[in-house]
CSV table of C-alpha atoms in Angstrom, one decimal:
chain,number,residue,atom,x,y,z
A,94,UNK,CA,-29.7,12.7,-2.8
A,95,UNK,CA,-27.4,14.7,-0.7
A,96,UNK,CA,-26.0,17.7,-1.3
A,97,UNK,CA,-22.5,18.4,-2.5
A,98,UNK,CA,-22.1,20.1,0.9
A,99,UNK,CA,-23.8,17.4,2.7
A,100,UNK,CA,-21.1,15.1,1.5
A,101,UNK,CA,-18.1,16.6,2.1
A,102,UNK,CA,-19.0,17.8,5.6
A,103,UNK,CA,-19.7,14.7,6.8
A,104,UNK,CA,-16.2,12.9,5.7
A,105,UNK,CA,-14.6,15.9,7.2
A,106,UNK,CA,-14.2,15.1,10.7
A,107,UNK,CA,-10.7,14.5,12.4
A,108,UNK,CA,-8.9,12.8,15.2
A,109,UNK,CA,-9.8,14.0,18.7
A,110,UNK,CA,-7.0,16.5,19.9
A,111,UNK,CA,-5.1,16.2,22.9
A,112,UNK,CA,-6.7,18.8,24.5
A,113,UNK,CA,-10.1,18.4,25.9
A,114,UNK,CA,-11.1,22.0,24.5
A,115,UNK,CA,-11.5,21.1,20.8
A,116,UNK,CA,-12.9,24.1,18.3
A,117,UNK,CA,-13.7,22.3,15.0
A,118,UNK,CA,-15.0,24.7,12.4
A,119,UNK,CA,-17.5,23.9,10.0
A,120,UNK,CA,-16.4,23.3,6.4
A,121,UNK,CA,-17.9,26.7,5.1
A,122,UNK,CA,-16.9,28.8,8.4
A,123,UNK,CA,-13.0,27.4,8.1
A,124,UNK,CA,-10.5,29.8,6.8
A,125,UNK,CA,-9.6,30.0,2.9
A,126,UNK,CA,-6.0,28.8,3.7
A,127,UNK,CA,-7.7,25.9,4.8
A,128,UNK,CA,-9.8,24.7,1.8
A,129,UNK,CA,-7.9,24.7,-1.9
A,130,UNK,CA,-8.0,22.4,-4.8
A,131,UNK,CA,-5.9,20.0,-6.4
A,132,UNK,CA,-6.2,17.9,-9.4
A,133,UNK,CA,-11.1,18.8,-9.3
A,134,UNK,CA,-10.3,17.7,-5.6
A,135,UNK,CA,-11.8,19.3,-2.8
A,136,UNK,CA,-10.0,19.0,0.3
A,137,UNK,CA,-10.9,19.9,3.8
A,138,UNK,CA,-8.7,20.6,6.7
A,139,UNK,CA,-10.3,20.9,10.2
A,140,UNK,CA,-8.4,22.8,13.0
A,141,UNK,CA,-8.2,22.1,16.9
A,142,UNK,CA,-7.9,24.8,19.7
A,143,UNK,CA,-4.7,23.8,22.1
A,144,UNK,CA,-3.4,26.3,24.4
A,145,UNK,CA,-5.2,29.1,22.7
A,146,UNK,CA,-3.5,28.0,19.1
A,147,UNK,CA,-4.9,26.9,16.3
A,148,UNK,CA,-3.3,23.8,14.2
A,149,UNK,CA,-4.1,22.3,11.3
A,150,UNK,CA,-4.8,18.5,11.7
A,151,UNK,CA,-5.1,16.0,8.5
A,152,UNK,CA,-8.1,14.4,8.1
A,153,UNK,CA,-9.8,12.1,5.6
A,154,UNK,CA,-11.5,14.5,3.5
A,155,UNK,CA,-13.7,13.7,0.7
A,156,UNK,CA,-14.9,15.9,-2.2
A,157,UNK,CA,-16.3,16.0,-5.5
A,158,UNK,CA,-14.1,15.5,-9.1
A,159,UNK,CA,-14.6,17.0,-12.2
A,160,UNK,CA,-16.8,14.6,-13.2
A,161,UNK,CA,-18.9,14.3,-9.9
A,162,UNK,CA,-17.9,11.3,-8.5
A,163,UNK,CA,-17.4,11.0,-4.7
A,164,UNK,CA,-13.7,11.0,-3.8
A,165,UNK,CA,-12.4,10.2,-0.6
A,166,UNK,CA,-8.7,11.6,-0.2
A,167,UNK,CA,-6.1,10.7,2.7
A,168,UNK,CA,-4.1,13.0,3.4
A,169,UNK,CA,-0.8,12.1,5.1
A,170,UNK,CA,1.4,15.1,4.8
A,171,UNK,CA,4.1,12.9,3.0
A,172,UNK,CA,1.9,10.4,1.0
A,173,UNK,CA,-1.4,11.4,-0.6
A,174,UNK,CA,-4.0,8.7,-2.0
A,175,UNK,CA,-7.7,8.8,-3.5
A,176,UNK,CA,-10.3,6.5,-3.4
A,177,UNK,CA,-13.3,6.4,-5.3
A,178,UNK,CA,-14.3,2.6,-4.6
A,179,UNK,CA,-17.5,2.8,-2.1
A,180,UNK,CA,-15.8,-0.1,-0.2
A,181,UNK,CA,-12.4,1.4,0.7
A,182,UNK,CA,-14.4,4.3,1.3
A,183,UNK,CA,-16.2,2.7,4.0
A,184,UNK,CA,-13.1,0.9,5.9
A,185,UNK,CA,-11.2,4.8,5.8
A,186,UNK,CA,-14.7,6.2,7.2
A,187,UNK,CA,-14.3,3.7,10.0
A,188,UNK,CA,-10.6,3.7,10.4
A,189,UNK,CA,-11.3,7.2,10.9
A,190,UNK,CA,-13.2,6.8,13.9
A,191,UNK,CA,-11.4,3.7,15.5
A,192,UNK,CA,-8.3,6.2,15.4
A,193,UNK,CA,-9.8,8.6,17.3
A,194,UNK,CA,-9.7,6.1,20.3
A,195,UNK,CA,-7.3,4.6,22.3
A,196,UNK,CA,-8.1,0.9,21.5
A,197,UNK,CA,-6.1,-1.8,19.9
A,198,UNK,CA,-6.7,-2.0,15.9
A,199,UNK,CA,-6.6,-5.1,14.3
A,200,UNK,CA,-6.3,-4.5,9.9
A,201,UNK,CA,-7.3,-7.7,8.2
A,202,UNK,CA,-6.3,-8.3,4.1
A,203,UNK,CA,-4.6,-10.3,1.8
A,204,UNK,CA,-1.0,-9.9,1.1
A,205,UNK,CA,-0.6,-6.2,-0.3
A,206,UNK,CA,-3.6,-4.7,-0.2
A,207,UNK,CA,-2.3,-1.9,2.2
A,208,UNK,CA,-2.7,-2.4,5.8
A,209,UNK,CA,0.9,-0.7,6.7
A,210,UNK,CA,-0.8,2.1,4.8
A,211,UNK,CA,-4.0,1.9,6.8
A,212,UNK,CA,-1.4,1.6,10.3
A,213,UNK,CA,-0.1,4.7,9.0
A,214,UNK,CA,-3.3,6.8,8.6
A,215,UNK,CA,-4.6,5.7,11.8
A,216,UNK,CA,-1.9,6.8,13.9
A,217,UNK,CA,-1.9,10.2,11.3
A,218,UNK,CA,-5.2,10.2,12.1
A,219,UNK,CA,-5.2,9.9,16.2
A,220,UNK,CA,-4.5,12.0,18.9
A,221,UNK,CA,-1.0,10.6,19.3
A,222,UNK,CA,0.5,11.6,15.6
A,223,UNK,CA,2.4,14.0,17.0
A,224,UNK,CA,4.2,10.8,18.8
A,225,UNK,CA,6.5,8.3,16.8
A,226,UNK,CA,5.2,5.5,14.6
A,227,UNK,CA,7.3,2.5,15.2
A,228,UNK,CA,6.7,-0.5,12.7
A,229,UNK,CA,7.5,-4.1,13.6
A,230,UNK,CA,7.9,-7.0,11.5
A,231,UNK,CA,6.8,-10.4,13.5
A,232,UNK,CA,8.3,-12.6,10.9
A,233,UNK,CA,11.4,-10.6,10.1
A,234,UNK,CA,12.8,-10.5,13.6
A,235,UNK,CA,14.8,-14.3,14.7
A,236,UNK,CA,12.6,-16.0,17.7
A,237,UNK,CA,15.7,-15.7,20.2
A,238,UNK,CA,15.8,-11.8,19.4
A,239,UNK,CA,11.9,-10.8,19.5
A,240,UNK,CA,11.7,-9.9,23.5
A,241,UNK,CA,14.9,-8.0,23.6
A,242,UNK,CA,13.5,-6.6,20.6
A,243,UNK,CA,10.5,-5.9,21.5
A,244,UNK,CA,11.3,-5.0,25.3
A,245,UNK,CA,14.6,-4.0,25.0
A,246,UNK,CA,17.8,-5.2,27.7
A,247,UNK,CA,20.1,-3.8,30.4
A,248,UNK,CA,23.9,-4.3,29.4
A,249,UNK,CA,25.4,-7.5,29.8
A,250,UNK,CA,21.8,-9.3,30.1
A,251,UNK,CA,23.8,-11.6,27.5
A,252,UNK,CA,26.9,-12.4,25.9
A,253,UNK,CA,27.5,-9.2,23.3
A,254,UNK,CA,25.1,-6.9,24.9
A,255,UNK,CA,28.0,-4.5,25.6
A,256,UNK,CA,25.2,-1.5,26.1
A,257,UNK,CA,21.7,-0.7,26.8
A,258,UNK,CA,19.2,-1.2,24.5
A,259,UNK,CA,15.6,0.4,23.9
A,260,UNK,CA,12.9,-2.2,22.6
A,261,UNK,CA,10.0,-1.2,20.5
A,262,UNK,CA,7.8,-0.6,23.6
A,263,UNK,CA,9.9,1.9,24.7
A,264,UNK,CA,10.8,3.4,21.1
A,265,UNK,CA,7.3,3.9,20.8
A,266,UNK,CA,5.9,5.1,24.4
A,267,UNK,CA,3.8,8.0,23.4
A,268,UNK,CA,2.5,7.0,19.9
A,269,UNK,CA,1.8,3.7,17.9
A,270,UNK,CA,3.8,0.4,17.5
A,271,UNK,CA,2.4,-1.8,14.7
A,272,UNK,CA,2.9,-5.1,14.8
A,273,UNK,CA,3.2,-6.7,10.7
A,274,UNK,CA,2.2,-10.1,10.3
A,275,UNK,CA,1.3,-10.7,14.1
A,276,UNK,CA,-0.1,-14.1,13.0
A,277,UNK,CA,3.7,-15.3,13.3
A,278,UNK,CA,4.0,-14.6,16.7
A,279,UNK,CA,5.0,-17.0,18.7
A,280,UNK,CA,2.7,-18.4,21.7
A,281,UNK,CA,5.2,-17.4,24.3
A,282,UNK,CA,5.8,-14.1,22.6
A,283,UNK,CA,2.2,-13.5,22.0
A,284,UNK,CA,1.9,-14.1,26.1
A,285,UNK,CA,4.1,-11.4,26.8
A,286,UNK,CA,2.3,-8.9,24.3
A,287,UNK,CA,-0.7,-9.7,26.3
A,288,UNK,CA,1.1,-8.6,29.5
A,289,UNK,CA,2.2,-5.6,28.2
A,290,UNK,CA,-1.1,-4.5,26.5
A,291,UNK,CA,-3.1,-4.7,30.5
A,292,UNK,CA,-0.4,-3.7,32.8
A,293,UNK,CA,1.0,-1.0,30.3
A,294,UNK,CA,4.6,-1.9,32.1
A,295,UNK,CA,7.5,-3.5,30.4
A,296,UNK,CA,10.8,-4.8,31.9
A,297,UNK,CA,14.1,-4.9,30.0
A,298,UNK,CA,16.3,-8.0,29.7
A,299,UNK,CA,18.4,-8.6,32.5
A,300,UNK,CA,16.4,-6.1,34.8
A,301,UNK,CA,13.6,-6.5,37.2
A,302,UNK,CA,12.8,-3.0,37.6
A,303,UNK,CA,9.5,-2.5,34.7
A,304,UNK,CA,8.2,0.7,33.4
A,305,UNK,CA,5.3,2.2,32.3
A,306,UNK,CA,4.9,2.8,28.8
A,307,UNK,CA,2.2,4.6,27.0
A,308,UNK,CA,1.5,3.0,23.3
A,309,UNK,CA,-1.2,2.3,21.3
A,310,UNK,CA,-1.0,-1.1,19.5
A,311,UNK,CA,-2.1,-1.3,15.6
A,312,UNK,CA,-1.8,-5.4,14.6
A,313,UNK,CA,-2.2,-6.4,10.8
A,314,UNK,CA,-2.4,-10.0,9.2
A,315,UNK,CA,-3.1,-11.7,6.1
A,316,UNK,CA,-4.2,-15.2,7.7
A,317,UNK,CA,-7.2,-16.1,10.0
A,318,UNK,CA,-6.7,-15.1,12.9
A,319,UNK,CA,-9.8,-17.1,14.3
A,320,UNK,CA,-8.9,-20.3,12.6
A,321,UNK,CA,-5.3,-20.5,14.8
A,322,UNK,CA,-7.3,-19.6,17.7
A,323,UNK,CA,-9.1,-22.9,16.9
A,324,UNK,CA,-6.0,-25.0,16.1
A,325,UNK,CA,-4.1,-23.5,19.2
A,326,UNK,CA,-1.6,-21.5,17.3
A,327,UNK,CA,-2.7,-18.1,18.2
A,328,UNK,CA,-3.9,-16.8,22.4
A,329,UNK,CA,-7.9,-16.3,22.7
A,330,UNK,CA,-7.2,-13.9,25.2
A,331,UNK,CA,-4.9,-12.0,22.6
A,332,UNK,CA,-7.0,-12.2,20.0
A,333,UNK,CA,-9.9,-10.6,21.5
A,334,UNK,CA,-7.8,-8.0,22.9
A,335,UNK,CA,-6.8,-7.1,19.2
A,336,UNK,CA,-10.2,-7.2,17.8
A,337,UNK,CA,-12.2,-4.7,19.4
A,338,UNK,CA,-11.3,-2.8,16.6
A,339,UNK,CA,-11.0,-4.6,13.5
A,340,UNK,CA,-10.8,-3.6,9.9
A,341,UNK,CA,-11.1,-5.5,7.0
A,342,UNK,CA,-8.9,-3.8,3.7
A,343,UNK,CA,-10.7,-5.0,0.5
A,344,UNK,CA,-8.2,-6.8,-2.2
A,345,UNK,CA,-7.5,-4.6,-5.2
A,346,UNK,CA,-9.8,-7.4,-7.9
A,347,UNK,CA,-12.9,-5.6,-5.7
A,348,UNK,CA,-11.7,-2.1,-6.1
A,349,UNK,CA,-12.4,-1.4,-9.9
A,350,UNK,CA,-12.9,2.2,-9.1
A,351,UNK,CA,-9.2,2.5,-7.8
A,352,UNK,CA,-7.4,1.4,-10.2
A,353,UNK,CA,-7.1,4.0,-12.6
A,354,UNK,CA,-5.7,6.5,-10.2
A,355,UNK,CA,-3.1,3.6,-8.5
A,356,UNK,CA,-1.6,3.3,-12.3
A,357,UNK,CA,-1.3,6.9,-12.5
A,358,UNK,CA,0.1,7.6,-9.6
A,359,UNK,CA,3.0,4.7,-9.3
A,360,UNK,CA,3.7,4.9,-13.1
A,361,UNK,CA,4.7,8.7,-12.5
A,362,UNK,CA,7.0,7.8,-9.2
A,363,UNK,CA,8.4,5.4,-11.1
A,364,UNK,CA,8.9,7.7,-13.9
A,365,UNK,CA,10.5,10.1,-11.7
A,366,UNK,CA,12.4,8.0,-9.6
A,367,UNK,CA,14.1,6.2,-13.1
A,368,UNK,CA,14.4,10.1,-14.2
A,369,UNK,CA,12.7,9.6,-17.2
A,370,UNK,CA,8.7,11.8,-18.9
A,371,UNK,CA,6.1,10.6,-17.7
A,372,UNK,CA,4.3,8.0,-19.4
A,373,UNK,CA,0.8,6.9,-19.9
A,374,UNK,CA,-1.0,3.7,-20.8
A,375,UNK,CA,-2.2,2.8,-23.9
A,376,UNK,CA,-6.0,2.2,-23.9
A,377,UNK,CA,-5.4,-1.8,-24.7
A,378,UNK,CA,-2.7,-1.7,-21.8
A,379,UNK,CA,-5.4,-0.8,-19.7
A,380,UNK,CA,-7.5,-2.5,-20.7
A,381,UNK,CA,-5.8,-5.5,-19.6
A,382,UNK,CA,-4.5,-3.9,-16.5
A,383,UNK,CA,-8.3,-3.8,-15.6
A,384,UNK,CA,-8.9,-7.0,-16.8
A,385,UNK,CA,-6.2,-8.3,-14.3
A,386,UNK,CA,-7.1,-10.3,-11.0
A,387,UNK,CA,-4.1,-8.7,-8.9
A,388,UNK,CA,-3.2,-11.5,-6.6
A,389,UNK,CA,-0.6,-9.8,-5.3
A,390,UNK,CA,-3.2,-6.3,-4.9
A,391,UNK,CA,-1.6,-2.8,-4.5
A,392,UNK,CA,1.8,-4.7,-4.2
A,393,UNK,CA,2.2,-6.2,-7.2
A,394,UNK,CA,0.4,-2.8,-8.9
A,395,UNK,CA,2.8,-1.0,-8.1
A,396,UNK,CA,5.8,-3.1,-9.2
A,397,UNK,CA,4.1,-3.9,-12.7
A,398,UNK,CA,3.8,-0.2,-13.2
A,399,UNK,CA,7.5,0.2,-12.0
A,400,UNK,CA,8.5,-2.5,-14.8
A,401,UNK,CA,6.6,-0.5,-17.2
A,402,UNK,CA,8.3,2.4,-16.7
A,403,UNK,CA,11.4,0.8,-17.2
A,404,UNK,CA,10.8,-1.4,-20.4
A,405,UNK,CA,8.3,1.4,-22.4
A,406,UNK,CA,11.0,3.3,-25.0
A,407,UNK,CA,8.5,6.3,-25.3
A,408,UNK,CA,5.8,8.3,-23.6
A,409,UNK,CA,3.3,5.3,-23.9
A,410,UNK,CA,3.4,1.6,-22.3
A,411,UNK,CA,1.8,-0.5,-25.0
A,412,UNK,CA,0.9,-4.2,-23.9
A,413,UNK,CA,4.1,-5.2,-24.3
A,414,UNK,CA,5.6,-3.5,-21.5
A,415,UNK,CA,3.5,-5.4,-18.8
A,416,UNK,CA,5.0,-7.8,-17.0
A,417,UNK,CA,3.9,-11.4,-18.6
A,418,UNK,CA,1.9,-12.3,-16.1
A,419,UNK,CA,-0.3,-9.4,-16.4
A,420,UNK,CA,-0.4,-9.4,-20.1
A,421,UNK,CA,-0.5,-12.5,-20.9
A,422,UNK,CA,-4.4,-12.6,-19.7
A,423,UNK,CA,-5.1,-10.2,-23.1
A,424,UNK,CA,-4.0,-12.9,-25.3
A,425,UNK,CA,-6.5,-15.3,-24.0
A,426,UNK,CA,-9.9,-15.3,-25.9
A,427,UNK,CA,-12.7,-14.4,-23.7
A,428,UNK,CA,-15.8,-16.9,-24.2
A,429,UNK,CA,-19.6,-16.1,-23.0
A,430,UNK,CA,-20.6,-18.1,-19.8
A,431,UNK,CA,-24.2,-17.0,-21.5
A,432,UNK,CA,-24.4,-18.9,-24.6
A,433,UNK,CA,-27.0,-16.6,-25.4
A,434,UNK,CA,-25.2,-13.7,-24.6
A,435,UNK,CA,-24.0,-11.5,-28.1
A,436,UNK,CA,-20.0,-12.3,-29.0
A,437,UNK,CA,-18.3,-8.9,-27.9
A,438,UNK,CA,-14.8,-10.3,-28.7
A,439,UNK,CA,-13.0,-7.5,-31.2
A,440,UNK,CA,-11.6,-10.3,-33.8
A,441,UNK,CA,-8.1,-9.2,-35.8
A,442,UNK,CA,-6.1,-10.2,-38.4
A,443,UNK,CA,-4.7,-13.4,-37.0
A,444,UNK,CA,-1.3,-12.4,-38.6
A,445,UNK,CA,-1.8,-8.9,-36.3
A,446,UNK,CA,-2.4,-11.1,-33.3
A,447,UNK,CA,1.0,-13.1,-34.0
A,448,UNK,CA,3.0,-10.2,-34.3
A,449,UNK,CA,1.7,-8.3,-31.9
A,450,UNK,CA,2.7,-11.8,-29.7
A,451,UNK,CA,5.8,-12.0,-30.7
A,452,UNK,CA,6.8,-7.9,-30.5
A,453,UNK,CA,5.6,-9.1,-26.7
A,454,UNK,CA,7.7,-11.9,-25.9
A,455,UNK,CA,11.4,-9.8,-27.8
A,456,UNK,CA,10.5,-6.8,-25.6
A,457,UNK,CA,10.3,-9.0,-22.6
A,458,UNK,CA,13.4,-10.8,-23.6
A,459,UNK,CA,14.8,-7.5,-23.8
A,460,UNK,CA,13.9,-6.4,-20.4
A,461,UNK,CA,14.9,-9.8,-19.4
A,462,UNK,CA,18.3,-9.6,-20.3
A,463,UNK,CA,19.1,-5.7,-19.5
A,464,UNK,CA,18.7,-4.7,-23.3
A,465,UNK,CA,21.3,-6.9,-24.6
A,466,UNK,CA,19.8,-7.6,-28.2
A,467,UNK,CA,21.8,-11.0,-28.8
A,468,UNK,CA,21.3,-12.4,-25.5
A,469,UNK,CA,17.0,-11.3,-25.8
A,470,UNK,CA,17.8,-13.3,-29.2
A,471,UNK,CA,18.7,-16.8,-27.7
A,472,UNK,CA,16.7,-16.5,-25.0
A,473,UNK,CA,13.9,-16.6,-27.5
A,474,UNK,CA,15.5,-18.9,-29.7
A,475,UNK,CA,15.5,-16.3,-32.6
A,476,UNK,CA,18.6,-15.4,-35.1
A,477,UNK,CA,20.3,-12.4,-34.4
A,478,UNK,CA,19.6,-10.8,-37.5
A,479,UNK,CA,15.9,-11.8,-37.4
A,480,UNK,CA,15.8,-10.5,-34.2
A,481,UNK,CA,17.2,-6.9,-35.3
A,482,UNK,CA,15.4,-6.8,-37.7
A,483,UNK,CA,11.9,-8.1,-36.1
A,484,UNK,CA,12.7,-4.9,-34.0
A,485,UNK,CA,13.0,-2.0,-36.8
A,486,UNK,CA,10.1,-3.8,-38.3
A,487,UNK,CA,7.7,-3.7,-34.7
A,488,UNK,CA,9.6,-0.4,-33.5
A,489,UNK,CA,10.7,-1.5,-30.7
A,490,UNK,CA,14.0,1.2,-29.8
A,491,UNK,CA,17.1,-0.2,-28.3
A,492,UNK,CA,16.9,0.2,-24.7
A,493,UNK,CA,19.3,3.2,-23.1
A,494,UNK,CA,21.9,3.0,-21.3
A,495,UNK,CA,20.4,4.4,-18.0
A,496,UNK,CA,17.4,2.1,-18.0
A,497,UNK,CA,19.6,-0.9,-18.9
A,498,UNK,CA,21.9,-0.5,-16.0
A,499,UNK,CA,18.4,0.2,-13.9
A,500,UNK,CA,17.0,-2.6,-14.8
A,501,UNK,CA,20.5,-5.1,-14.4
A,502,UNK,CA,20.6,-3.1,-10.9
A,503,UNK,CA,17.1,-4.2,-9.7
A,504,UNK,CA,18.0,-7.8,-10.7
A,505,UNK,CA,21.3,-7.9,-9.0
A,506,UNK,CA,19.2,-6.5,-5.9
A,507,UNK,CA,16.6,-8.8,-6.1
């Protein structure tokens, strides 16, 4: 087995600098401004020599808890993450060192496993961070909008363009345009792309004049990418362009090992942003939050943990503070595919089981209604007075004010 200094040495390389005289020190030689500890986490900062300064650059850095197991943390300046899942250890490894070149990345994933997050850290990660990051939706933007989006237009290229307009390209000359969902490009606009991405020239709307621009082109998707190639929704040409590089985010079900430290750390923002303590799970919560399938991944994690916050009175989120969806799947009764197997299910008082059911379904009728007890009440078809008292009985608090109107606020937004 390697050595704790093995280890972290070799997840501590960073991007290649700008200058072609790099001076990376070794993980013991670097400075003690440039190693400290947070939460048993060891991180490493690496340092590159331009025009005789020295300046830190973020890295991937991994290190060893408290309880010895590997930890990879990324290290965004504004956003921090860990990851102890070997997978996601390996895509950041080699997301790592596809960022330290100039080609085009293609992330792969399901819906909300990450990939804007993984866009982010390669361009944090690559010589061009100190440029601008430019995202791009492909199916937010209307069709007859994408090229003068995308390439920007001279004034009065069209009726209402009063002024001269930037496009994305432009925006972004010098760092990294990501393209979101580029599965919904079009075929014409997806022709253009591929213009752009040899000739390094676009030309604005309404101008014949083009100009070089200097960007490197990060492209995510949640559909199959190969399989429009085959049905002629998506260019061959393009797509082999994008996939030099291509990383594949694994969906939060395979990523036991995360999951801990995701509900920690979106349960406090939430806490935090709802001004509110922080809270904690209850082991059974947990439980059941590990017990979930997540086929919505980091996404719907972190909104689950943001409805916790809101609907848990006190310091701990019991099971009935998860949305339904994600605790309903610890009322089910888990049965042996091994009929051999032993019987590890924890068996109750059946009238426990009930009440704990029903304390569930009032405190979602609660949240459900923005704390309004009589309303939670019909909703669930139960008397008023049953329903008042059901609540002194199970100890579930009236909801404050603040969190009420937080909660009727997120509905009116949604």
């Amino acid at each position: 087995m390697r050595s704790r200094r093995a280890r972290t040495s070799a997840w501590a390389s960073t991007g290649i600098a700008r200058s072609t005289s790099c001076d990376t020190t070794s993980v013991d030689a670097a400075p003690a401004s440039s190693r400290y500890r947070t939460s048993g986490v060891r991180i490493v900062r690496r340092f590159l020599r331009s025009g005789g300064n020295r300046a830190p650059l973020p890295s991937i850095a991994a290190g060893m808890s408290d309880h010895g197991t590997d930890l990879v943390v990324l290290d965004l300046g504004d956003q921090r993450y860990e990851f102890a899942d070997p997978g996601m250890q390996r895509v950041l490894a080699e997301l790592e060192r596809v960022a330290r070149t100039l080609l085009p990345i293609l992330i792969l994933g399901e819906t909300g496993v990450g990939k804007e997050v993984a866009a982010r850290a390669a361009h944090h990660l690559s010589p061009r961070r100190a440029g601008p990051f430019v995202g791009v939706n492909c199916a937010a933007i209307p069709l007859g909008l994408l090229e003068s989006e995308l390439f920007g237009y001279q004034k009065g290229a069209f009726s209402g363009a009063a002024s001269a307009h930037a496009g994305y390209f432009e925006t972004a000359s010098g760092g990294t345009l990501f393209f979101d969902e580029i599965g919904e490009l079009s075929l014409d606009a997806q022709a253009r792309l591929l213009r752009v991405l040899t000739e390094r020239k676009v030309a604005r709307l309404g101008s014949t004049t083009e100009q070089r621009v200097d960007v490197r082109v990060v492209a995510a998707t949640n559909r199959d990418l190969d399989a429009l190639v085959q049905a002629g929704f998506f260019r061959e040409d393009l797509y082999y362009r994008l996939c030099s590089a291509t990383l594949v985010v694994p969906p939060l079900r395979n990523r036991p090992d995360d999951l801990p430290r995701l509900v920690r750390q979106f349960l406090s923002a939430a806490c935090a942003e709802l001004g509110r303590a922080d809270a904690r799970l209850a082991d059974a919560a947990m439980r059941c939050v590990l017990n979930h399938r997540w086929p919505g991944n980091v996404r719907e994690l972190k909104d689950a943990m943001t409805y916790a916050a809101a609907t848990a009175p006190g310091d701990v989120v019991e099971l009935a503070h998860l949305p339904a969806r994600v605790a309903k799947r610890a009322l089910h009764v888990v049965v042996a595919t091994d009929p051999a197997a032993p019987d590890t299910h924890e068996f109750r008082p059946i009238g426990q089981e009930v009440d704990e059911l029903v304390a569930l379904r009032m405190r979602q009728a609660l949240a459900a209604t923005g704390g309004v007890q009589s309303a939670a009440a019909a909703l669930i078809d139960m008397p008023r007075r049953t329903f008042v008292t059901k609540m002194r009985e199970f100890g579930i608090e009236s909801m404050p004010l603040r969190e009420r109107r937080a909660l009727r606020d997120r509905g009116t937004e949604s």
